PDB file of C-alpha atoms in Angstrom:
ATOM      1  CA  MET A1362      -8.502  21.429  -2.463  1.00  0.00           C
ATOM      2  CA  PRO A1363      -7.544  18.265  -4.407  1.00  0.00           C
ATOM      3  CA  ILE A1364      -3.898  17.239  -4.441  1.00  0.00           C
ATOM      4  CA  CYS A1365      -2.355  15.762  -7.581  1.00  0.00           C
ATOM      5  CA  MET A1366       0.845  13.772  -7.233  1.00  0.00           C
ATOM      6  CA  THR A1367       3.089  11.627  -9.370  1.00  0.00           C
ATOM      7  CA  ALA A1368       5.561   8.907  -8.449  1.00  0.00           C
ATOM      8  CA  ARG A1369       8.188   7.848 -10.973  1.00  0.00           C
ATOM      9  CA  TYR A1370      10.631   4.957 -10.641  1.00  0.00           C
ATOM     10  CA  GLN A1371      12.664   2.372 -12.527  1.00  0.00           C
ATOM     11  CA  VAL A1372      13.410  -1.221 -11.514  1.00  0.00           C
ATOM     12  CA  GLU A1373      15.805  -3.949 -12.593  1.00  0.00           C
ATOM     13  CA  PRO A1374      14.511  -5.959 -15.589  1.00  0.00           C
ATOM     14  CA  GLU A1375      14.173  -9.151 -13.531  1.00  0.00           C
ATOM     15  CA  MET A1376      11.808  -7.337 -11.116  1.00  0.00           C
ATOM     16  CA  VAL A1377       9.321  -6.066 -13.721  1.00  0.00           C
ATOM     17  CA  GLU A1378       6.759  -8.886 -13.475  1.00  0.00           C
ATOM     18  CA  GLU A1379       6.762  -8.892  -9.674  1.00  0.00           C
ATOM     19  CA  VAL A1380       6.383  -5.099  -9.609  1.00  0.00           C
ATOM     20  CA  LYS A1381       3.480  -5.321 -12.070  1.00  0.00           C
ATOM     21  CA  ARG A1382       1.708  -7.877  -9.850  1.00  0.00           C
ATOM     22  CA  THR A1383       2.270  -5.701  -6.788  1.00  0.00           C
ATOM     23  CA  VAL A1384       1.009  -2.582  -8.572  1.00  0.00           C
ATOM     24  CA  LYS A1385      -2.153  -4.335  -9.786  1.00  0.00           C
ATOM     25  CA  GLU A1386      -2.945  -5.523  -6.239  1.00  0.00           C
ATOM     26  CA  PHE A1387      -2.207  -2.041  -4.912  1.00  0.00           C
ATOM     27  CA  VAL A1388      -4.537  -0.307  -7.369  1.00  0.00           C
ATOM     28  CA  LYS A1389      -7.281  -2.852  -6.690  1.00  0.00           C
ATOM     29  CA  TYR A1390      -7.024  -2.111  -2.961  1.00  0.00           C
ATOM     30  CA  ILE A1391      -7.169   1.642  -3.620  1.00  0.00           C
ATOM     31  CA  ARG A1392     -10.226   1.266  -5.875  1.00  0.00           C
ATOM     32  CA  ILE A1393     -12.122  -0.694  -3.204  1.00  0.00           C
ATOM     33  CA  ASN A1394     -10.913   0.921   0.022  1.00  0.00           C
ATOM     34  CA  GLU A1395      -9.960   4.541  -0.636  1.00  0.00           C
ATOM     35  CA  PRO A1396     -12.974   6.643  -1.666  1.00  0.00           C
ATOM     36  CA  THR A1397     -11.048   9.866  -0.994  1.00  0.00           C
ATOM     37  CA  THR A1398      -8.399   8.842  -3.513  1.00  0.00           C
ATOM     38  CA  LEU A1399     -10.264  10.399  -6.414  1.00  0.00           C
ATOM     39  CA  PHE A1400      -8.002   9.111  -9.187  1.00  0.00           C
ATOM     40  CA  TYR A1401      -5.158   6.610  -9.298  1.00  0.00           C
ATOM     41  CA  MET A1402      -3.457   5.461 -12.480  1.00  0.00           C
ATOM     42  CA  ALA A1403      -0.354   3.273 -12.613  1.00  0.00           C
ATOM     43  CA  ASN A1404       1.552   3.237 -15.906  1.00  0.00           C
ATOM     44  CA  GLN A1405       4.385   1.203 -17.381  1.00  0.00           C
ATOM     45  CA  GLU A1406       6.369   3.112 -20.006  1.00  0.00           C
ATOM     46  CA  MET A1407       6.049   1.846 -23.589  1.00  0.00           C
ATOM     47  CA  GLY A1408       9.408   0.777 -24.996  1.00  0.00           C
ATOM     48  CA  ARG A1409      11.020   0.982 -21.544  1.00  0.00           C
ATOM     49  CA  PRO A1410       9.210  -1.663 -19.458  1.00  0.00           C
ATOM     50  CA  THR A1411      11.380  -1.101 -16.383  1.00  0.00           C
ATOM     51  CA  ARG A1412      10.011   2.440 -15.915  1.00  0.00           C
ATOM     52  CA  PHE A1413       6.780   3.221 -14.097  1.00  0.00           C
ATOM     53  CA  LEU A1414       4.739   6.341 -13.444  1.00  0.00           C
ATOM     54  CA  HIS A1415       1.823   6.637 -11.017  1.00  0.00           C
ATOM     55  CA  VAL A1416      -0.584   9.582 -11.188  1.00  0.00           C
ATOM     56  CA  MET A1417      -2.941  10.180  -8.278  1.00  0.00           C
ATOM     57  CA  ILE A1418      -5.466  12.744  -7.139  1.00  0.00           C
ATOM     58  CA  PHE A1419      -6.487  12.930  -3.505  1.00  0.00           C
ATOM     59  CA  GLU A1420      -9.476  14.779  -2.092  1.00  0.00           C
ATOM     60  CA  ASP A1421      -7.331  16.656   0.449  1.00  0.00           C
ATOM     61  CA  ASP A1422      -4.380  16.327   2.840  1.00  0.00           C
ATOM     62  CA  LYS A1423      -6.295  13.865   5.014  1.00  0.00           C
ATOM     63  CA  ALA A1424      -6.841  11.603   1.998  1.00  0.00           C
ATOM     64  CA  VAL A1425      -3.098  11.637   1.293  1.00  0.00           C
ATOM     65  CA  GLU A1426      -2.414  10.699   4.892  1.00  0.00           C
ATOM     66  CA  ARG A1427      -4.973   7.848   4.832  1.00  0.00           C
ATOM     67  CA  HIS A1428      -3.424   6.531   1.625  1.00  0.00           C
ATOM     68  CA  GLN A1429       0.098   6.696   3.017  1.00  0.00           C
ATOM     69  CA  ARG A1430      -0.909   4.828   6.198  1.00  0.00           C
ATOM     70  CA  SER A1431      -2.837   2.034   4.474  1.00  0.00           C
ATOM     71  CA  PRO A1432      -1.652  -1.588   4.696  1.00  0.00           C
ATOM     72  CA  ALA A1433      -1.576  -1.719   0.889  1.00  0.00           C
ATOM     73  CA  THR A1434       0.824   1.218   0.750  1.00  0.00           C
ATOM     74  CA  ARG A1435       3.062  -0.561   3.266  1.00  0.00           C
ATOM     75  CA  ARG A1436       3.107  -3.717   1.067  1.00  0.00           C
ATOM     76  CA  PHE A1437       3.833  -1.591  -2.030  1.00  0.00           C
ATOM     77  CA  VAL A1438       6.673   0.249  -0.285  1.00  0.00           C
ATOM     78  CA  ASP A1439       8.165  -2.970   1.113  1.00  0.00           C
ATOM     79  CA  MET A1440       8.289  -4.564  -2.343  1.00  0.00           C
ATOM     80  CA  VAL A1441       8.862  -1.720  -4.812  1.00  0.00           C
ATOM     81  CA  TYR A1442      11.217   0.596  -2.953  1.00  0.00           C
ATOM     82  CA  PRO A1443      13.987  -2.025  -2.606  1.00  0.00           C
ATOM     83  CA  ALA A1444      13.514  -2.987  -6.281  1.00  0.00           C
ATOM     84  CA  ALA A1445      13.899   0.617  -7.479  1.00  0.00           C
ATOM     85  CA  LEU A1446      17.225   1.591  -9.004  1.00  0.00           C
ATOM     86  CA  GLU A1447      17.010   5.037  -7.373  1.00  0.00           C
ATOM     87  CA  PRO A1448      14.661   6.509  -4.773  1.00  0.00           C
ATOM     88  CA  LEU A1449      11.154   7.091  -6.101  1.00  0.00           C
ATOM     89  CA  GLU A1450      10.660  10.610  -7.422  1.00  0.00           C
ATOM     90  CA  PHE A1451       7.487  12.228  -6.075  1.00  0.00           C
ATOM     91  CA  ASN A1452       6.037  15.511  -7.329  1.00  0.00           C
ATOM     92  CA  GLU A1453       2.917  17.520  -6.507  1.00  0.00           C
ATOM     93  CA  PHE A1454       0.968  19.535  -9.064  1.00  0.00           C
ATOM     94  CA  TYR A1455      -1.743  22.172  -9.232  1.00  0.00           C
ATOM     95  CA  ILE A1456      -4.672  20.882 -11.268  1.00  0.00           C
ATOM     96  CA  LEU A1457      -5.346  23.343 -14.084  1.00  0.00           C
ATOM     97  CA  GLY A1458      -7.802  21.146 -15.952  1.00  0.00           C
ATOM     98  CA  TYR A1459      -9.049  17.586 -15.969  1.00  0.00           C
ATOM     99  CA  LYS A1460     -11.182  15.341 -18.177  1.00  0.00           C
ATOM    100  CA  ALA A1461     -11.702  11.627 -17.764  1.00  0.00           C
ATOM    101  CA  THR A1462     -13.830   9.277 -19.828  1.00  0.00           C
ATOM    102  CA  TYR A1463     -12.233   5.879 -19.262  1.00  0.00           C
ATOM    103  CA  GLU A1464     -14.674   3.612 -17.405  1.00  0.00           C
ATOM    104  CA  GLY A1465     -12.615   0.411 -17.297  1.00  0.00           C
ATOM    105  CA  THR A1466     -11.827  -1.648 -14.230  1.00  0.00           C
ATOM    106  CA  GLY A1467      -8.240  -0.490 -14.233  1.00  0.00           C
ATOM    107  CA  GLU A1468      -6.960  -4.017 -14.823  1.00  0.00           C
ATOM    108  CA  ALA A1469      -4.774  -4.717 -17.808  1.00  0.00           C
TER     109      ALA A1469
END
């Protein structure tokens, strides 16, 4: 059964550009190297550029584990976690419905 998760965090204003670079590299790695990560979207909040929200869907528990053990996740954790004002807030969700039409590269 697919697993949907979110990660929410806020960073200091002077860290925003570095976090954005790190996130873009992270998502690129996921797109290329994690076929069992079915969906990954990283968002920066409009009007509050220090706040970020990641939404992800994994094929199963093994996909979550592979994602968490990847070298890209380690780089993300090493950079973003210390920059976060509070610990990242993770949540898991049941998927009740889903529609996706966006076909972009994921790069802003």
